[in-house]
Amino acid sequence: MDFNAELKTLQTSVIELQAENQGLKEHLEAAERELRLVRDVPKVAFAVSLGGNGLQKTTSGSKTLIYKDILTNIGQAYNSETGMFTAPVRGVYYIRFTANAPTNFPMSAVLYKNGIQIQLIAHEQPSGEGSDTASNGAALLLEQGDTLSLQLWHNTQIWDNSNHHSTFSGFLLFPM
């Protein structure tokens, strides 16, 4: 039996196992880093409605809508005192809103980002008996601290009750 040859074979096997072990260690560390990133992503989702049992109307200037009935507010990014959603992290958010109102007067809900209208609008002209419903939504890239709110345009109305016809909602799709 050639002990030197067997020793060299064992040494080669140990070196190969050490290299394989190092590769597995690096792969595990990379997976742990990815898992930490996913775990550390803030959980952000909100759904609110105007609630109440009445009509909101403006005939002199625009009016910020305050959605008081909170259906979901994971991450506490929606403020029911101001009607503002504040993005806690830079990322892509899906935002959606609906509006309902009697058909005897124009209806609107207009999305504003950082106080500036961004052309996501739900709007209907008077159309006779009954009520109208409109909705809009989009995926938006928001920077950390960006705010979103909905406003009524001048000379329009919106209505809600406990059935949550007029809503504002959104959630973080992914951080950037």
PDB file of C-alpha atoms in Angstrom, residues 17-172:
ATOM      1  CA  LEU A  17     -14.485  19.713  -0.036  1.00  0.00           C
ATOM      2  CA  GLN A  18     -13.147  22.970   1.426  1.00  0.00           C
ATOM      3  CA  ALA A  19     -13.740  24.745  -1.897  1.00  0.00           C
ATOM      4  CA  GLU A  20     -17.240  23.273  -2.142  1.00  0.00           C
ATOM      5  CA  ASN A  21     -17.924  24.251   1.470  1.00  0.00           C
ATOM      6  CA  GLN A  22     -16.755  27.830   0.771  1.00  0.00           C
ATOM      7  CA  GLY A  23     -19.069  28.020  -2.249  1.00  0.00           C
ATOM      8  CA  LEU A  24     -22.021  26.758  -0.196  1.00  0.00           C
ATOM      9  CA  LYS A  25     -21.180  29.226   2.584  1.00  0.00           C
ATOM     10  CA  GLU A  26     -21.157  32.155   0.104  1.00  0.00           C
ATOM     11  CA  HIS A  27     -24.440  30.960  -1.420  1.00  0.00           C
ATOM     12  CA  LEU A  28     -26.060  30.689   2.038  1.00  0.00           C
ATOM     13  CA  GLU A  29     -24.829  34.169   3.023  1.00  0.00           C
ATOM     14  CA  ALA A  30     -26.256  35.636  -0.214  1.00  0.00           C
ATOM     15  CA  ALA A  31     -29.606  33.928   0.449  1.00  0.00           C
ATOM     16  CA  GLU A  32     -29.631  35.281   4.022  1.00  0.00           C
ATOM     17  CA  ARG A  33     -28.952  38.829   2.724  1.00  0.00           C
ATOM     18  CA  GLU A  34     -31.849  38.516   0.255  1.00  0.00           C
ATOM     19  CA  LEU A  35     -34.138  37.203   2.987  1.00  0.00           C
ATOM     20  CA  ARG A  36     -33.226  40.146   5.246  1.00  0.00           C
ATOM     21  CA  LEU A  37     -34.031  42.568   2.427  1.00  0.00           C
ATOM     22  CA  VAL A  38     -37.443  40.978   1.879  1.00  0.00           C
ATOM     23  CA  ARG A  39     -38.164  40.828   5.616  1.00  0.00           C
ATOM     24  CA  ASP A  40     -37.121  44.466   6.106  1.00  0.00           C
ATOM     25  CA  VAL A  41     -39.402  45.830   3.354  1.00  0.00           C
ATOM     26  CA  PRO A  42     -42.128  47.857   5.061  1.00  0.00           C
ATOM     27  CA  LYS A  43     -45.586  46.388   4.810  1.00  0.00           C
ATOM     28  CA  VAL A  44     -47.783  49.169   3.405  1.00  0.00           C
ATOM     29  CA  ALA A  45     -51.462  48.859   2.460  1.00  0.00           C
ATOM     30  CA  PHE A  46     -54.429  51.119   3.105  1.00  0.00           C
ATOM     31  CA  ALA A  47     -58.089  51.223   2.159  1.00  0.00           C
ATOM     32  CA  VAL A  48     -60.343  54.000   3.417  1.00  0.00           C
ATOM     33  CA  SER A  49     -63.757  55.424   2.602  1.00  0.00           C
ATOM     34  CA  LEU A  50     -65.361  58.800   3.140  1.00  0.00           C
ATOM     35  CA  GLY A  51     -67.945  57.056   5.283  1.00  0.00           C
ATOM     36  CA  GLY A  52     -70.674  58.908   7.078  1.00  0.00           C
ATOM     37  CA  ASN A  53     -74.041  59.304   5.575  1.00  0.00           C
ATOM     38  CA  GLY A  54     -73.869  62.399   3.504  1.00  0.00           C
ATOM     39  CA  LEU A  55     -72.823  64.507   0.651  1.00  0.00           C
ATOM     40  CA  GLN A  56     -69.669  66.573   0.392  1.00  0.00           C
ATOM     41  CA  LYS A  57     -69.912  69.455  -2.035  1.00  0.00           C
ATOM     42  CA  THR A  58     -67.893  72.523  -2.904  1.00  0.00           C
ATOM     43  CA  THR A  59     -69.029  75.599  -4.804  1.00  0.00           C
ATOM     44  CA  SER A  60     -66.102  77.850  -3.863  1.00  0.00           C
ATOM     45  CA  GLY A  61     -62.702  76.358  -4.688  1.00  0.00           C
ATOM     46  CA  SER A  62     -61.335  72.856  -4.323  1.00  0.00           C
ATOM     47  CA  LYS A  63     -61.679  70.804  -1.155  1.00  0.00           C
ATOM     48  CA  THR A  64     -59.386  68.109   0.271  1.00  0.00           C
ATOM     49  CA  LEU A  65     -61.294  64.914   0.953  1.00  0.00           C
ATOM     50  CA  ILE A  66     -60.772  63.369   4.388  1.00  0.00           C
ATOM     51  CA  TYR A  67     -61.476  59.643   4.341  1.00  0.00           C
ATOM     52  CA  LYS A  68     -62.508  58.829   7.918  1.00  0.00           C
ATOM     53  CA  ASP A  69     -63.555  55.163   7.736  1.00  0.00           C
ATOM     54  CA  ILE A  70     -60.371  53.105   7.840  1.00  0.00           C
ATOM     55  CA  LEU A  71     -60.823  49.618   6.431  1.00  0.00           C
ATOM     56  CA  THR A  72     -57.082  48.807   6.423  1.00  0.00           C
ATOM     57  CA  ASN A  73     -54.036  50.871   7.390  1.00  0.00           C
ATOM     58  CA  ILE A  74     -51.074  48.507   7.570  1.00  0.00           C
ATOM     59  CA  GLY A  75     -47.919  50.534   8.149  1.00  0.00           C
ATOM     60  CA  GLN A  76     -49.940  53.553   9.348  1.00  0.00           C
ATOM     61  CA  ALA A  77     -49.044  55.557   6.208  1.00  0.00           C
ATOM     62  CA  TYR A  78     -52.561  57.001   5.814  1.00  0.00           C
ATOM     63  CA  ASN A  79     -53.534  59.857   8.146  1.00  0.00           C
ATOM     64  CA  SER A  80     -57.294  60.058   8.760  1.00  0.00           C
ATOM     65  CA  GLU A  81     -56.960  63.568  10.221  1.00  0.00           C
ATOM     66  CA  THR A  82     -55.424  65.102   7.074  1.00  0.00           C
ATOM     67  CA  GLY A  83     -56.606  62.697   4.357  1.00  0.00           C
ATOM     68  CA  MET A  84     -52.967  62.220   3.285  1.00  0.00           C
ATOM     69  CA  PHE A  85     -51.088  59.063   2.406  1.00  0.00           C
ATOM     70  CA  THR A  86     -47.320  59.478   2.937  1.00  0.00           C
ATOM     71  CA  ALA A  87     -44.980  57.024   1.208  1.00  0.00           C
ATOM     72  CA  PRO A  88     -42.719  55.509   3.887  1.00  0.00           C
ATOM     73  CA  VAL A  89     -40.148  54.275   1.326  1.00  0.00           C
ATOM     74  CA  ARG A  90     -39.206  54.934  -2.287  1.00  0.00           C
ATOM     75  CA  GLY A  91     -41.060  52.413  -4.415  1.00  0.00           C
ATOM     76  CA  VAL A  92     -43.845  51.600  -6.814  1.00  0.00           C
ATOM     77  CA  TYR A  93     -47.296  51.803  -5.243  1.00  0.00           C
ATOM     78  CA  TYR A  94     -50.632  50.834  -6.725  1.00  0.00           C
ATOM     79  CA  ILE A  95     -53.195  53.563  -5.972  1.00  0.00           C
ATOM     80  CA  ARG A  96     -56.931  53.340  -6.659  1.00  0.00           C
ATOM     81  CA  PHE A  97     -59.955  55.472  -5.865  1.00  0.00           C
ATOM     82  CA  THR A  98     -63.670  55.432  -6.508  1.00  0.00           C
ATOM     83  CA  ALA A  99     -66.301  58.149  -6.358  1.00  0.00           C
ATOM     84  CA  ASN A 100     -70.072  58.035  -6.119  1.00  0.00           C
ATOM     85  CA  ALA A 101     -72.610  60.866  -6.146  1.00  0.00           C
ATOM     86  CA  PRO A 102     -76.169  61.751  -7.129  1.00  0.00           C
ATOM     87  CA  THR A 103     -76.461  62.583 -10.823  1.00  0.00           C
ATOM     88  CA  ASN A 104     -78.000  66.047 -10.335  1.00  0.00           C
ATOM     89  CA  PHE A 105     -74.616  67.818  -9.984  1.00  0.00           C
ATOM     90  CA  PRO A 106     -71.067  67.178 -11.326  1.00  0.00           C
ATOM     91  CA  MET A 107     -69.019  64.634  -9.357  1.00  0.00           C
ATOM     92  CA  SER A 108     -65.229  64.504  -8.993  1.00  0.00           C
ATOM     93  CA  ALA A 109     -62.276  63.011  -7.160  1.00  0.00           C
ATOM     94  CA  VAL A 110     -58.835  64.204  -8.251  1.00  0.00           C
ATOM     95  CA  LEU A 111     -55.524  62.697  -7.097  1.00  0.00           C
ATOM     96  CA  TYR A 112     -52.840  65.121  -5.942  1.00  0.00           C
ATOM     97  CA  LYS A 113     -49.180  64.236  -5.343  1.00  0.00           C
ATOM     98  CA  ASN A 114     -47.305  66.650  -3.085  1.00  0.00           C
ATOM     99  CA  GLY A 115     -50.121  69.162  -3.588  1.00  0.00           C
ATOM    100  CA  ILE A 116     -50.020  69.010  -7.401  1.00  0.00           C
ATOM    101  CA  GLN A 117     -52.737  67.432  -9.560  1.00  0.00           C
ATOM    102  CA  ILE A 118     -51.358  64.390 -11.399  1.00  0.00           C
ATOM    103  CA  GLN A 119     -54.141  63.725 -13.938  1.00  0.00           C
ATOM    104  CA  LEU A 120     -55.733  60.738 -12.247  1.00  0.00           C
ATOM    105  CA  ILE A 121     -59.312  61.895 -12.163  1.00  0.00           C
ATOM    106  CA  ALA A 122     -62.776  60.454 -11.632  1.00  0.00           C
ATOM    107  CA  HIS A 123     -65.320  62.928 -13.008  1.00  0.00           C
ATOM    108  CA  GLU A 124     -68.917  62.777 -14.234  1.00  0.00           C
ATOM    109  CA  GLN A 125     -71.304  65.461 -15.495  1.00  0.00           C
ATOM    110  CA  PRO A 126     -74.941  65.522 -14.333  1.00  0.00           C
ATOM    111  CA  SER A 127     -76.833  62.711 -16.044  1.00  0.00           C
ATOM    112  CA  GLY A 128     -80.379  62.599 -14.711  1.00  0.00           C
ATOM    113  CA  GLU A 129     -81.962  60.312 -12.104  1.00  0.00           C
ATOM    114  CA  GLY A 130     -79.977  58.042  -9.772  1.00  0.00           C
ATOM    115  CA  SER A 131     -76.271  58.096  -9.000  1.00  0.00           C
ATOM    116  CA  ASP A 132     -73.014  57.776 -10.875  1.00  0.00           C
ATOM    117  CA  THR A 133     -69.863  55.927  -9.936  1.00  0.00           C
ATOM    118  CA  ALA A 134     -66.399  56.487 -11.374  1.00  0.00           C
ATOM    119  CA  SER A 135     -62.970  55.069 -10.582  1.00  0.00           C
ATOM    120  CA  ASN A 136     -59.327  55.416 -11.510  1.00  0.00           C
ATOM    121  CA  GLY A 137     -56.008  53.933 -10.509  1.00  0.00           C
ATOM    122  CA  ALA A 138     -52.374  53.516 -11.501  1.00  0.00           C
ATOM    123  CA  ALA A 139     -48.996  52.204 -10.419  1.00  0.00           C
ATOM    124  CA  LEU A 140     -46.975  55.237  -9.302  1.00  0.00           C
ATOM    125  CA  LEU A 141     -43.291  55.633  -8.453  1.00  0.00           C
ATOM    126  CA  LEU A 142     -43.205  57.554  -5.170  1.00  0.00           C
ATOM    127  CA  GLU A 143     -40.212  58.902  -3.308  1.00  0.00           C
ATOM    128  CA  GLN A 144     -39.996  58.497   0.449  1.00  0.00           C
ATOM    129  CA  GLY A 145     -42.101  61.294   1.978  1.00  0.00           C
ATOM    130  CA  ASP A 146     -44.241  61.935  -1.117  1.00  0.00           C
ATOM    131  CA  THR A 147     -47.860  62.602  -0.186  1.00  0.00           C
ATOM    132  CA  LEU A 148     -51.056  61.675  -1.979  1.00  0.00           C
ATOM    133  CA  SER A 149     -54.492  63.119  -1.348  1.00  0.00           C
ATOM    134  CA  LEU A 150     -57.795  63.411  -3.158  1.00  0.00           C
ATOM    135  CA  GLN A 151     -59.668  66.643  -3.725  1.00  0.00           C
ATOM    136  CA  LEU A 152     -63.013  67.749  -5.016  1.00  0.00           C
ATOM    137  CA  TRP A 153     -62.803  70.171  -7.889  1.00  0.00           C
ATOM    138  CA  HIS A 154     -64.617  73.493  -7.652  1.00  0.00           C
ATOM    139  CA  ASN A 155     -68.371  73.096  -8.121  1.00  0.00           C
ATOM    140  CA  THR A 156     -68.518  69.300  -7.712  1.00  0.00           C
ATOM    141  CA  GLN A 157     -69.715  66.757  -5.160  1.00  0.00           C
ATOM    142  CA  ILE A 158     -69.059  63.261  -3.805  1.00  0.00           C
ATOM    143  CA  TRP A 159     -71.187  61.019  -1.606  1.00  0.00           C
ATOM    144  CA  ASP A 160     -70.673  58.037   0.681  1.00  0.00           C
ATOM    145  CA  ASN A 161     -72.343  56.034   3.401  1.00  0.00           C
ATOM    146  CA  SER A 162     -71.633  52.904   5.424  1.00  0.00           C
ATOM    147  CA  ASN A 163     -71.535  50.867   2.180  1.00  0.00           C
ATOM    148  CA  HIS A 164     -68.195  52.514   1.239  1.00  0.00           C
ATOM    149  CA  HIS A 165     -69.036  53.780  -2.273  1.00  0.00           C
ATOM    150  CA  SER A 166     -66.277  56.440  -2.330  1.00  0.00           C
ATOM    151  CA  THR A 167     -62.889  54.947  -1.489  1.00  0.00           C
ATOM    152  CA  PHE A 168     -59.146  55.622  -1.600  1.00  0.00           C
ATOM    153  CA  SER A 169     -56.673  52.747  -1.392  1.00  0.00           C
ATOM    154  CA  GLY A 170     -53.141  51.719  -2.193  1.00  0.00           C
ATOM    155  CA  PHE A 171     -50.301  49.370  -1.422  1.00  0.00           C
ATOM    156  CA  LEU A 172     -46.575  49.037  -1.960  1.00  0.00           C
TER     157      LEU A 172
END
